[in-house]
XYZ file of C-alpha atoms in Angstrom:
665
model
C 57.648 -56.642 -31.055
C 61.705 -56.210 -31.633
C 63.502 -53.646 -30.667
C 66.564 -51.530 -33.078
C 68.857 -52.206 -30.747
C 68.558 -56.320 -29.966
C 68.436 -55.949 -34.201
C 71.260 -53.722 -34.434
C 73.430 -56.696 -31.756
C 71.789 -59.772 -33.437
C 73.977 -59.257 -36.392
C 77.457 -58.929 -35.307
C 80.009 -56.587 -35.122
C 79.121 -55.131 -38.406
C 76.396 -53.208 -36.760
C 77.224 -50.617 -35.022
C 75.653 -47.664 -32.406
C 74.903 -44.144 -34.020
C 76.671 -42.627 -31.408
C 80.281 -42.765 -32.360
C 82.361 -40.121 -33.484
C 83.557 -39.382 -37.280
C 87.178 -40.562 -36.694
C 85.372 -43.727 -34.575
C 83.608 -44.016 -38.044
C 86.622 -44.548 -40.599
C 88.181 -46.365 -38.485
C 85.251 -48.851 -38.270
C 85.215 -48.773 -42.365
C 88.561 -49.298 -42.859
C 88.152 -52.742 -40.329
C 84.774 -53.414 -42.227
C 86.856 -53.350 -44.960
C 89.559 -55.889 -43.393
C 86.686 -58.149 -41.718
C 84.613 -58.648 -45.032
C 87.777 -60.580 -47.322
C 87.182 -63.178 -43.945
C 84.113 -62.650 -43.069
C 82.856 -64.715 -45.511
C 85.069 -67.508 -44.823
C 84.457 -66.942 -40.708
C 80.515 -67.318 -40.931
C 80.176 -70.186 -43.352
C 82.761 -71.897 -40.992
C 81.076 -71.585 -38.178
C 77.142 -72.084 -39.925
C 76.031 -68.559 -37.176
C 74.523 -66.008 -40.316
C 74.480 -64.935 -43.874
C 77.086 -63.629 -45.836
C 75.042 -61.235 -46.690
C 75.201 -59.312 -43.443
C 78.954 -58.293 -44.032
C 77.377 -56.575 -47.336
C 74.777 -54.156 -45.857
C 76.426 -53.494 -42.636
C 77.045 -49.722 -44.088
C 73.513 -49.754 -44.664
C 72.274 -51.010 -41.500
C 74.305 -48.643 -39.531
C 73.577 -45.779 -41.866
C 70.529 -46.294 -41.190
C 71.008 -46.409 -37.235
C 72.486 -42.995 -36.976
C 69.283 -41.577 -38.888
C 67.048 -42.777 -36.792
C 68.573 -42.298 -32.903
C 68.573 -39.527 -34.063
C 64.987 -36.272 -34.558
C 67.258 -35.445 -37.325
C 67.101 -38.719 -38.437
C 63.640 -39.119 -38.070
C 61.820 -36.608 -39.964
C 64.479 -36.676 -43.182
C 64.637 -40.793 -42.843
C 65.382 -40.397 -46.260
C 66.838 -44.451 -47.604
C 70.554 -44.554 -48.765
C 71.021 -45.168 -52.222
C 72.973 -48.435 -51.730
C 72.748 -52.379 -53.366
C 70.533 -53.742 -50.224
C 70.604 -57.655 -50.413
C 67.007 -59.119 -50.928
C 66.127 -59.871 -47.357
C 68.325 -56.151 -45.324
C 64.654 -53.925 -46.357
C 63.203 -56.015 -44.312
C 65.703 -55.909 -41.405
C 65.332 -52.305 -41.402
C 61.709 -52.269 -41.297
C 61.270 -54.094 -38.592
C 64.250 -52.179 -37.273
C 61.749 -48.584 -37.397
C 58.738 -50.578 -36.675
C 60.754 -52.337 -33.406
C 62.046 -48.500 -32.786
C 59.300 -45.786 -33.143
C 58.701 -45.479 -29.426
C 61.617 -43.491 -29.443
C 64.124 -42.979 -26.984
C 63.375 -41.743 -23.850
C 64.712 -38.947 -21.848
C 67.359 -39.943 -19.354
C 65.925 -37.383 -16.028
C 62.517 -39.232 -16.908
C 61.243 -43.080 -15.793
C 59.537 -45.545 -19.038
C 59.603 -48.394 -17.346
C 57.149 -48.767 -14.832
C 53.779 -48.225 -16.871
C 53.339 -48.766 -20.896
C 53.518 -46.278 -22.299
C 53.526 -43.959 -20.479
C 56.761 -41.023 -19.727
C 56.450 -40.444 -15.827
C 58.801 -37.521 -15.059
C 57.696 -35.473 -12.243
C 59.929 -34.215 -9.298
C 62.982 -34.155 -11.890
C 63.458 -30.448 -11.340
C 62.910 -29.658 -14.518
C 62.386 -26.393 -16.093
C 61.565 -26.888 -20.090
C 59.162 -29.876 -21.318
C 62.311 -32.310 -22.432
C 62.911 -33.415 -25.954
C 62.725 -36.992 -26.936
C 59.971 -37.964 -25.731
C 58.530 -41.620 -28.024
C 55.836 -40.699 -30.155
C 53.247 -42.945 -28.587
C 53.176 -41.927 -25.447
C 49.729 -42.277 -23.676
C 50.870 -40.795 -20.818
C 53.025 -37.747 -19.733
C 53.050 -36.879 -16.037
C 55.099 -33.232 -15.894
C 53.998 -32.392 -12.103
C 56.148 -31.161 -8.711
C 58.161 -29.821 -11.195
C 59.373 -26.179 -12.281
C 58.270 -25.701 -15.998
C 57.234 -21.789 -16.273
C 56.092 -21.119 -20.023
C 54.823 -23.306 -22.839
C 55.490 -22.162 -26.682
C 53.495 -23.596 -29.162
C 54.043 -26.656 -30.860
C 56.197 -27.914 -28.635
C 54.277 -30.817 -27.481
C 51.844 -31.218 -30.913
C 53.978 -34.412 -31.790
C 52.179 -36.549 -29.096
C 49.321 -36.924 -31.388
C 48.651 -40.144 -29.205
C 48.709 -38.534 -25.819
C 45.446 -39.227 -23.551
C 46.782 -37.784 -20.419
C 48.293 -34.999 -19.730
C 49.716 -33.348 -16.598
C 51.458 -30.288 -15.981
C 50.276 -29.593 -11.751
C 52.210 -28.213 -9.594
C 54.281 -26.194 -11.856
C 54.762 -22.459 -12.555
C 52.807 -21.654 -15.276
C 51.255 -18.291 -15.274
C 50.078 -18.070 -18.893
C 49.384 -20.536 -21.372
C 49.850 -18.880 -25.274
C 45.943 -19.509 -27.782
C 47.436 -22.899 -29.329
C 49.726 -24.756 -27.161
C 48.077 -27.741 -26.708
C 47.291 -28.007 -30.862
C 47.889 -31.365 -32.288
C 46.624 -32.924 -28.881
C 44.325 -34.472 -31.033
C 43.409 -37.893 -28.429
C 44.159 -35.750 -25.097
C 41.330 -36.535 -22.961
C 42.823 -35.051 -19.736
C 44.008 -32.278 -18.497
C 45.683 -32.000 -15.722
C 46.696 -27.898 -14.391
C 45.871 -27.360 -11.090
C 48.848 -25.441 -8.684
C 49.824 -23.703 -10.766
C 49.754 -19.560 -11.109
C 47.557 -19.071 -13.647
C 45.091 -15.570 -13.290
C 43.637 -15.279 -15.971
C 41.774 -17.650 -19.248
C 41.005 -16.558 -22.271
C 39.493 -17.296 -25.522
C 41.995 -20.178 -27.452
C 43.577 -20.966 -25.112
C 41.941 -24.573 -25.111
C 42.210 -24.997 -28.664
C 42.776 -27.838 -30.547
C 41.666 -29.953 -27.764
C 38.588 -31.701 -29.573
C 38.982 -35.010 -27.067
C 38.750 -33.269 -23.634
C 36.674 -35.007 -21.468
C 38.644 -33.112 -18.034
C 40.263 -30.105 -17.228
C 41.391 -29.256 -13.953
C 42.054 -26.501 -13.538
C 41.571 -26.225 -9.428
C 44.737 -23.924 -6.882
C 45.500 -20.941 -9.115
C 45.290 -17.794 -9.773
C 42.254 -17.108 -11.770
C 40.940 -13.558 -11.383
C 38.467 -14.374 -14.457
C 37.081 -15.927 -17.102
C 36.626 -14.438 -20.148
C 33.805 -15.108 -23.040
C 34.969 -17.645 -24.879
C 36.804 -19.019 -22.849
C 36.372 -22.850 -23.252
C 34.650 -22.482 -26.480
C 36.192 -25.359 -28.345
C 36.391 -27.858 -25.514
C 33.101 -29.194 -27.130
C 33.247 -33.235 -25.465
C 34.686 -31.499 -21.681
C 32.622 -33.793 -19.313
C 34.278 -32.803 -16.385
C 35.217 -28.859 -14.866
C 36.635 -28.596 -11.428
C 37.301 -24.933 -10.359
C 38.137 -23.949 -7.235
C 40.733 -22.726 -4.401
C 41.423 -19.928 -6.805
C 40.658 -16.081 -6.542
C 38.306 -15.866 -8.884
C 35.265 -12.155 -8.758
C 34.180 -12.494 -12.071
C 32.555 -14.925 -14.877
C 31.870 -13.483 -18.344
C 27.823 -14.489 -18.512
C 29.378 -16.328 -22.457
C 32.293 -18.416 -20.479
C 31.173 -21.340 -20.284
C 29.686 -21.227 -24.038
C 30.396 -24.304 -26.698
C 30.244 -26.623 -23.214
C 27.606 -28.361 -24.791
C 28.809 -32.015 -23.097
C 29.626 -30.115 -20.154
C 28.152 -32.732 -16.359
C 30.180 -32.117 -13.078
C 30.840 -27.985 -12.532
C 32.898 -27.502 -9.457
C 32.950 -23.835 -8.046
C 34.423 -23.363 -4.697
C 36.948 -21.533 -2.676
C 36.860 -18.734 -4.375
C 35.753 -15.283 -3.892
C 32.782 -15.173 -6.010
C 29.848 -13.312 -4.059
C 26.790 -14.287 -5.990
C 26.390 -17.346 -8.098
C 26.608 -16.247 -11.602
C 23.409 -17.393 -13.072
C 23.672 -16.502 -16.829
C 27.215 -17.356 -17.694
C 25.764 -20.671 -15.285
C 22.656 -20.529 -18.863
C 24.947 -21.947 -21.276
C 25.174 -25.186 -19.392
C 22.214 -26.871 -21.348
C 23.767 -30.638 -20.074
C 25.207 -29.972 -16.625
C 23.726 -32.920 -14.421
C 25.934 -31.819 -11.004
C 26.552 -28.741 -9.950
C 28.679 -28.044 -6.327
C 28.963 -24.385 -5.391
C 31.732 -25.204 -1.445
C 33.184 -22.756 0.929
C 31.460 -19.579 -0.827
C 30.561 -16.258 0.305
C 26.543 -16.179 -0.706
C 24.993 -15.230 1.294
C 21.887 -15.242 -0.852
C 20.625 -17.988 -3.644
C 17.394 -15.395 -5.989
C 14.922 -16.570 -7.256
C 15.695 -18.521 -10.989
C 18.963 -17.756 -10.720
C 19.403 -21.532 -11.410
C 16.559 -21.713 -13.719
C 18.559 -22.936 -16.792
C 19.432 -25.829 -15.444
C 16.477 -27.962 -16.625
C 19.102 -30.663 -17.293
C 20.712 -30.502 -13.081
C 19.675 -33.513 -10.945
C 22.404 -33.086 -8.117
C 23.305 -29.806 -6.100
C 25.162 -29.568 -3.413
C 25.810 -26.361 -1.211
C 28.180 -26.504 0.950
C 30.030 -23.902 3.689
C 28.060 -20.817 3.059
C 28.017 -19.177 6.093
C 25.690 -16.586 5.513
C 22.751 -18.550 4.426
C 19.760 -17.755 6.385
C 17.275 -18.617 4.314
C 16.254 -19.970 0.835
C 14.361 -17.898 -1.428
C 10.397 -19.817 -2.009
C 11.216 -19.520 -6.519
C 15.791 -20.116 -5.639
C 14.860 -23.572 -7.106
C 12.626 -22.952 -10.039
C 13.006 -24.635 -13.235
C 14.995 -27.532 -11.352
C 14.403 -31.020 -11.393
C 16.407 -32.023 -8.872
C 16.779 -35.341 -7.330
C 19.610 -35.102 -5.274
C 20.577 -31.808 -3.195
C 22.481 -31.066 -0.629
C 22.504 -27.846 2.074
C 25.068 -28.718 4.404
C 27.227 -26.259 6.433
C 24.911 -23.494 5.783
C 22.511 -21.667 7.934
C 19.321 -22.236 7.841
C 17.398 -22.384 10.641
C 14.379 -24.428 9.790
C 13.851 -26.490 6.980
C 12.789 -24.544 3.809
C 9.423 -26.095 2.643
C 8.559 -23.078 0.097
C 11.965 -24.038 -1.501
C 11.424 -27.476 -1.722
C 7.581 -28.541 -2.803
C 7.746 -28.683 -6.113
C 10.506 -31.073 -6.025
C 8.644 -33.745 -6.856
C 11.645 -35.667 -8.322
C 13.883 -35.463 -5.141
C 14.531 -38.915 -2.896
C 17.445 -37.609 -1.214
C 17.646 -34.434 0.845
C 21.161 -33.161 2.725
C 20.385 -30.645 4.857
C 22.887 -31.343 8.690
C 25.183 -29.041 9.719
C 22.357 -26.324 9.848
C 20.940 -25.028 12.904
C 17.597 -26.345 11.885
C 15.654 -26.958 16.086
C 12.128 -29.194 14.732
C 10.809 -31.472 12.294
C 6.988 -30.085 12.004
C 4.418 -32.396 11.047
C 3.818 -33.950 7.307
C 5.256 -30.674 6.018
C 7.560 -33.318 3.721
C 4.017 -34.929 2.170
C 4.744 -32.722 -1.388
C 7.817 -34.773 -1.882
C 6.239 -38.539 -2.901
C 10.214 -40.102 -3.828
C 12.328 -38.592 -0.753
C 13.838 -41.967 -0.261
C 16.576 -40.607 2.043
C 16.868 -37.736 4.408
C 20.389 -36.453 6.129
C 20.132 -33.910 9.500
C 23.214 -34.809 11.367
C 25.130 -32.238 13.167
C 21.691 -29.321 12.874
C 20.095 -28.829 16.491
C 16.666 -30.592 16.317
C 15.481 -30.856 19.549
C 11.801 -32.881 18.733
C 10.116 -34.932 15.535
C 6.726 -34.229 15.645
C 4.121 -37.123 15.557
C 2.951 -38.032 11.632
C 6.388 -35.698 10.423
C 6.839 -38.186 7.630
C 3.726 -39.057 6.777
C 3.055 -38.871 2.909
C 6.335 -40.145 1.966
C 5.640 -44.319 0.954
C 8.714 -45.096 -0.272
C 10.689 -43.141 3.298
C 13.815 -45.744 4.184
C 16.817 -43.742 5.290
C 17.339 -41.176 7.948
C 20.336 -39.207 9.774
C 19.865 -37.234 12.916
C 23.363 -38.269 14.319
C 24.358 -35.946 16.948
C 22.117 -33.342 18.132
C 19.438 -32.962 20.655
C 16.686 -35.339 21.212
C 15.034 -37.231 24.135
C 13.020 -39.510 22.258
C 12.043 -40.087 18.112
C 7.673 -41.405 17.871
C 6.440 -44.454 15.504
C 4.312 -41.972 14.666
C 6.507 -39.842 12.894
C 7.343 -42.663 10.260
C 4.258 -43.300 7.619
C 5.848 -47.039 7.722
C 7.929 -48.618 10.154
C 8.520 -51.316 9.036
C 9.718 -49.873 5.337
C 12.487 -48.034 7.021
C 16.095 -49.592 6.641
C 18.862 -47.252 8.122
C 18.575 -45.189 10.564
C 21.634 -42.979 12.716
C 20.951 -41.703 15.827
C 23.547 -41.998 17.343
C 25.146 -38.902 19.954
C 21.604 -37.998 21.100
C 21.028 -38.227 24.820
C 17.606 -40.513 24.644
C 15.086 -41.143 27.226
C 14.865 -44.620 26.960
C 10.968 -45.268 28.169
C 8.338 -46.490 26.462
C 8.292 -44.277 23.140
C 11.569 -46.325 22.323
C 10.255 -49.677 22.291
C 9.007 -49.866 18.562
C 13.339 -49.166 18.455
C 13.654 -52.346 20.171
C 10.737 -54.281 18.111
C 12.591 -53.495 14.829
C 16.597 -53.179 16.059
C 17.285 -56.411 14.381
C 16.804 -55.574 11.238
C 17.356 -51.943 11.281
C 21.241 -50.333 10.271
C 22.039 -48.208 13.261
C 25.274 -47.969 11.232
C 28.478 -48.371 13.446
C 27.803 -46.410 16.205
C 24.532 -47.556 17.706
C 21.937 -44.950 19.735
C 22.668 -45.547 23.309
C 20.218 -44.816 26.789
C 21.587 -41.198 28.332
C 18.752 -42.084 30.784
C 16.871 -43.204 32.887
C 20.022 -43.199 35.642
C 19.436 -47.473 35.618
C 20.041 -47.990 31.999
C 22.502 -44.432 30.662
C 24.905 -45.623 28.628
C 23.372 -49.124 27.454
C 23.016 -49.174 23.738
C 19.947 -50.297 22.521
C 21.357 -53.326 21.076
C 22.393 -54.366 24.625
C 19.110 -54.963 25.673
C 16.698 -58.705 25.106
C 13.645 -59.622 23.399
C 12.205 -59.899 27.194
C 12.258 -55.985 29.303
C 13.052 -56.923 32.704
C 10.008 -55.164 34.996
C 10.257 -50.929 35.089
C 12.216 -50.964 31.976
C 10.660 -49.081 28.302
C 8.087 -48.281 30.631
C 5.427 -44.793 31.250
C 3.634 -42.519 33.973
C 0.553 -41.202 31.981
C -0.515 -38.006 32.806
C -2.564 -36.095 34.877
C -3.673 -32.312 35.791
C -2.438 -31.191 39.125
C -3.157 -28.029 39.152
C -5.189 -25.456 37.465
C -6.695 -22.121 37.586
C -10.595 -20.828 38.513
C -13.345 -23.430 36.820
C -15.634 -20.057 35.171
C -13.164 -17.197 34.125
C -15.767 -14.204 33.298
C -13.597 -10.937 31.433
C -15.509 -7.695 30.114
C -15.509 -7.170 26.526
C -12.321 -5.604 25.562
C -10.362 -7.212 28.611
C -7.687 -9.902 29.123
C -8.215 -13.478 30.630
C -6.108 -16.156 31.389
C -6.974 -20.104 32.476
C -3.766 -21.744 33.865
C -3.679 -25.689 33.431
C -0.913 -28.523 34.041
C 0.028 -31.722 34.820
C 2.351 -35.155 35.852
C 3.671 -37.180 33.745
C 6.591 -39.312 32.457
C 7.256 -38.901 30.023
C 7.123 -34.995 31.038
C 2.971 -34.277 28.919
C 2.430 -31.646 26.765
C -0.898 -29.041 26.851
C -2.887 -28.445 24.817
C -6.086 -26.244 24.425
C -8.884 -26.425 22.751
C -11.357 -23.937 21.749
C -15.221 -24.123 22.341
C -15.645 -24.838 18.613
C -13.349 -27.995 18.679
C -10.157 -26.127 16.948
C -6.673 -26.936 18.830
C -5.260 -23.680 19.978
C -2.081 -22.724 18.546
C 0.344 -20.539 20.127
C 0.169 -16.893 18.382
C -2.861 -14.846 17.677
C -5.263 -12.992 19.674
C -6.205 -16.478 21.916
C -2.911 -18.093 22.238
C -1.080 -21.163 23.913
C 1.796 -20.174 26.221
C 4.354 -21.928 26.766
C 4.558 -22.806 30.038
C 0.673 -24.903 28.718
C -0.924 -20.830 29.805
C -3.824 -20.243 27.355
C -4.009 -16.120 27.617
C -6.746 -14.168 25.313
C -6.620 -10.784 24.413
C -8.633 -8.166 23.971
C -11.482 -10.419 24.492
C -14.553 -11.181 22.407
C -18.731 -11.456 22.134
C -17.317 -14.466 20.311
C -15.061 -15.759 22.642
C -17.632 -17.054 25.597
C -17.706 -20.630 26.238
C -16.081 -22.947 27.474
C -12.180 -24.801 27.252
C -10.592 -27.480 27.187
C -7.196 -28.337 28.964
C -5.499 -31.484 27.332
C -2.577 -32.759 29.134
C -1.286 -36.539 27.323
C 1.916 -37.735 26.710
C 3.331 -41.442 25.510
C 1.026 -43.205 28.309
C -2.271 -41.557 27.892
C -3.297 -37.884 28.735
C -6.519 -35.828 31.108
C -8.178 -33.226 30.298
C -10.271 -30.232 32.329
C -12.624 -27.768 31.390
C -13.046 -23.999 31.898
C -15.370 -21.258 31.832
C -15.683 -17.916 30.013
C -18.410 -15.067 30.416
C -18.130 -11.768 28.049
C -19.880 -8.920 29.564
C -20.693 -6.778 27.482
C -19.652 -2.975 27.989
C -21.829 0.093 26.864
C -19.984 2.832 26.306
C -20.476 6.628 27.131
C -21.433 7.987 24.192
C -24.577 5.704 23.411
C -22.557 3.721 20.768
C -22.816 -0.241 21.479
C -19.991 -1.788 21.513
C -17.939 -3.787 18.523
C -17.957 -7.375 18.966
C -15.328 -7.086 15.806
C -12.702 -4.910 17.935
C -9.328 -7.214 18.604
C -7.294 -4.130 19.977
C -8.704 -1.656 23.132
C -8.772 1.475 22.506
C -8.826 1.686 18.116
C -12.389 2.489 16.866
C -14.500 -0.216 14.198
C -17.268 0.139 12.564
C -20.682 0.460 14.027
C -22.658 -2.690 12.445
C -26.705 -3.185 14.078
C -28.111 -6.741 13.583
C -32.081 -8.082 14.494
C -31.436 -8.550 18.478
C -29.462 -4.248 18.127
C -32.257 -3.194 16.380
C -34.797 -4.868 19.140
C -32.454 -3.404 21.930
C -32.144 -0.072 20.567
C -36.297 0.026 19.968
C -36.787 -1.031 23.913
C -34.067 1.481 25.061
C -35.885 4.335 23.468
C -39.800 3.215 23.256
C -39.185 2.953 27.300
C -37.792 6.780 28.093
C -41.221 8.194 26.136
C -43.427 5.960 27.235
C -42.263 7.656 30.679
C -42.428 11.005 30.027
C -46.319 10.763 28.598
C -47.341 9.667 31.882
C -45.347 11.934 33.764
C -46.534 14.891 31.644
C -50.713 13.726 32.158
C -49.677 13.174 36.376
C -48.426 16.488 36.511
C -51.696 17.719 34.742
C -53.793 16.418 37.452
C -52.542 16.701 40.095
C -52.500 20.603 38.710
C -56.330 20.403 38.318
C -56.856 19.087 41.597
C -54.814 22.056 42.898
C -57.089 25.040 41.819
C -60.775 23.636 43.394
C -64.145 23.182 41.542
C -64.072 21.982 37.957
C -67.516 23.575 36.379
C -68.721 21.381 33.647
C -71.734 24.062 32.617
C -72.282 27.815 32.097
C -75.273 29.613 31.866
C -75.652 32.455 30.093
C -78.473 35.292 28.394
C -78.699 35.906 23.912
C -81.344 38.373 23.436
C -82.520 38.791 20.236
C -82.334 41.891 18.168
C -85.901 43.836 17.880
C -87.755 43.870 14.704
C -87.491 47.487 12.785
C -90.095 49.504 14.516
C -91.411 47.168 17.878
C -90.737 48.817 20.912
C -91.851 47.042 23.148
C -90.478 43.448 22.308
C -87.993 41.907 24.873
C -85.267 40.194 24.963
C -85.356 35.615 25.631
C -83.279 34.281 28.076
C -81.422 30.853 26.778
C -78.965 28.583 28.642
C -76.384 25.930 27.311
C -74.791 23.483 28.671
C -70.544 23.156 27.858
C -68.945 20.691 27.606
């Protein structure tokens, strides 16, 4: 495209700069008259241009004067003079070539096309005379203290405006009117305090807004209501203490929101619920100690959630992630002491889980199985000391594990459902013991991605500091070997305890690596480390408040990667009868606490037996006493004789009585 200045110079001396003063213009007119009389002869003589150039010189002069001033650009009136047939064409080319306008003297307009770069020029106001076709305007690093309405409204083609690192403290509503094409607005590093409604009106196409490093305290209702095309909002390093429930209303297309290094004490759940299309939420370096249940319930489209550096966050509520369907979750540099399985179990579409830099000490077995699509687990910089066998079973797509910079001494093959499918393993920075438990890593080390720092042996001494990549496929004797576990010490093989008493079984073993001690109940179930019957840290089995049902065999098992050994002991429980005559209750678990009294068939038989024996003894004793008393009194008479005299009939004095003898039984 031809520039206006080029056209102006090509017309020869008949066209002059519009910056000439009034006196110089009068002299120019007089000179033009003289040159006009001889210009035709000269032009026709040398053949450099048509004679008509002299006739339209004054018209072009006036046109250039109008064009190079803003007043001329606004008015743009055509002088009423007699134009040559081709002069309008020249003027049209002049207008097209000069449509960019002038470039402010303090700015750079040549480094990039359609860009005006005015950064770090100590400007206190927006410079005038900006080209109308500017697409990028950089005013960063100046001393701008305010913006007035209409100051930028003529830049209808502007797509990116950088006002960062100035001294802007307030923005009047409507200050950005007319910027219909603006896509990016950077306001970080200013002194803005309150975001109210109407500030960002007139920006229908804006997709990115950066408000970091300001002094914003409040987001009022409707602060972003007219930014219906906004996709990314950066809010960090502010004094933000409150976000009104309707602050984010209208941001129907917002996909990424970053809230970091603010003074928020709670997650603004009501405000976040007004973001139906939010895909990525980053909550960084906040002093929040709890993520309440349902705080993020309204974010049904959220796929990425990052919680970084919340020192007060020690656990996740079981319902804190309810309503989410995440594919990536990062909870890093917090204070979680264990993996929050209860809060994660419903995230069946989760693919990436990052719990790095938390004081998590162990990964138990099979707890990740509900996360069936999990592919990557990152736990670097934590406090891991053990990863249990079958820890990742159920994860069929699992291919990346990052446990660098922990306290792991080993990582057994049984932790993975398919070790051959493992692609990336970050294991550096751990005090690994290179024994038979790591032989599987030697087998796979050629296709495993260990990163820039491969794992190295910390023990035994003859391989200390040697990287796993340095070992050949054929190992020298004594490398990566283990010694099977054997029981060396144990307590009594037969233990007798009273009901309600205390019983202890001891067992220990030797081996390389050091074996673990486990105990089995008589019914075959493994005993845990909690409850009335538990295994202590040193491998001792302790039974408190012994019950009748505890009697039987107990098996001690010592095991390591090379083998195991077992030993059986017995417990006999003596039933204790209370002094009040009631039987002891086998369901009592704590001594001194009475419980309900129940009798089974055996108890009923015992009660009857106990009651019948005293009765039989009493009866026998009574008969014996009677027999002894009778013998002590002499001969016992078994019959007796007595006389019976019948009464006399009336008047019969001669009749007498008769003697009758009766035997008494």
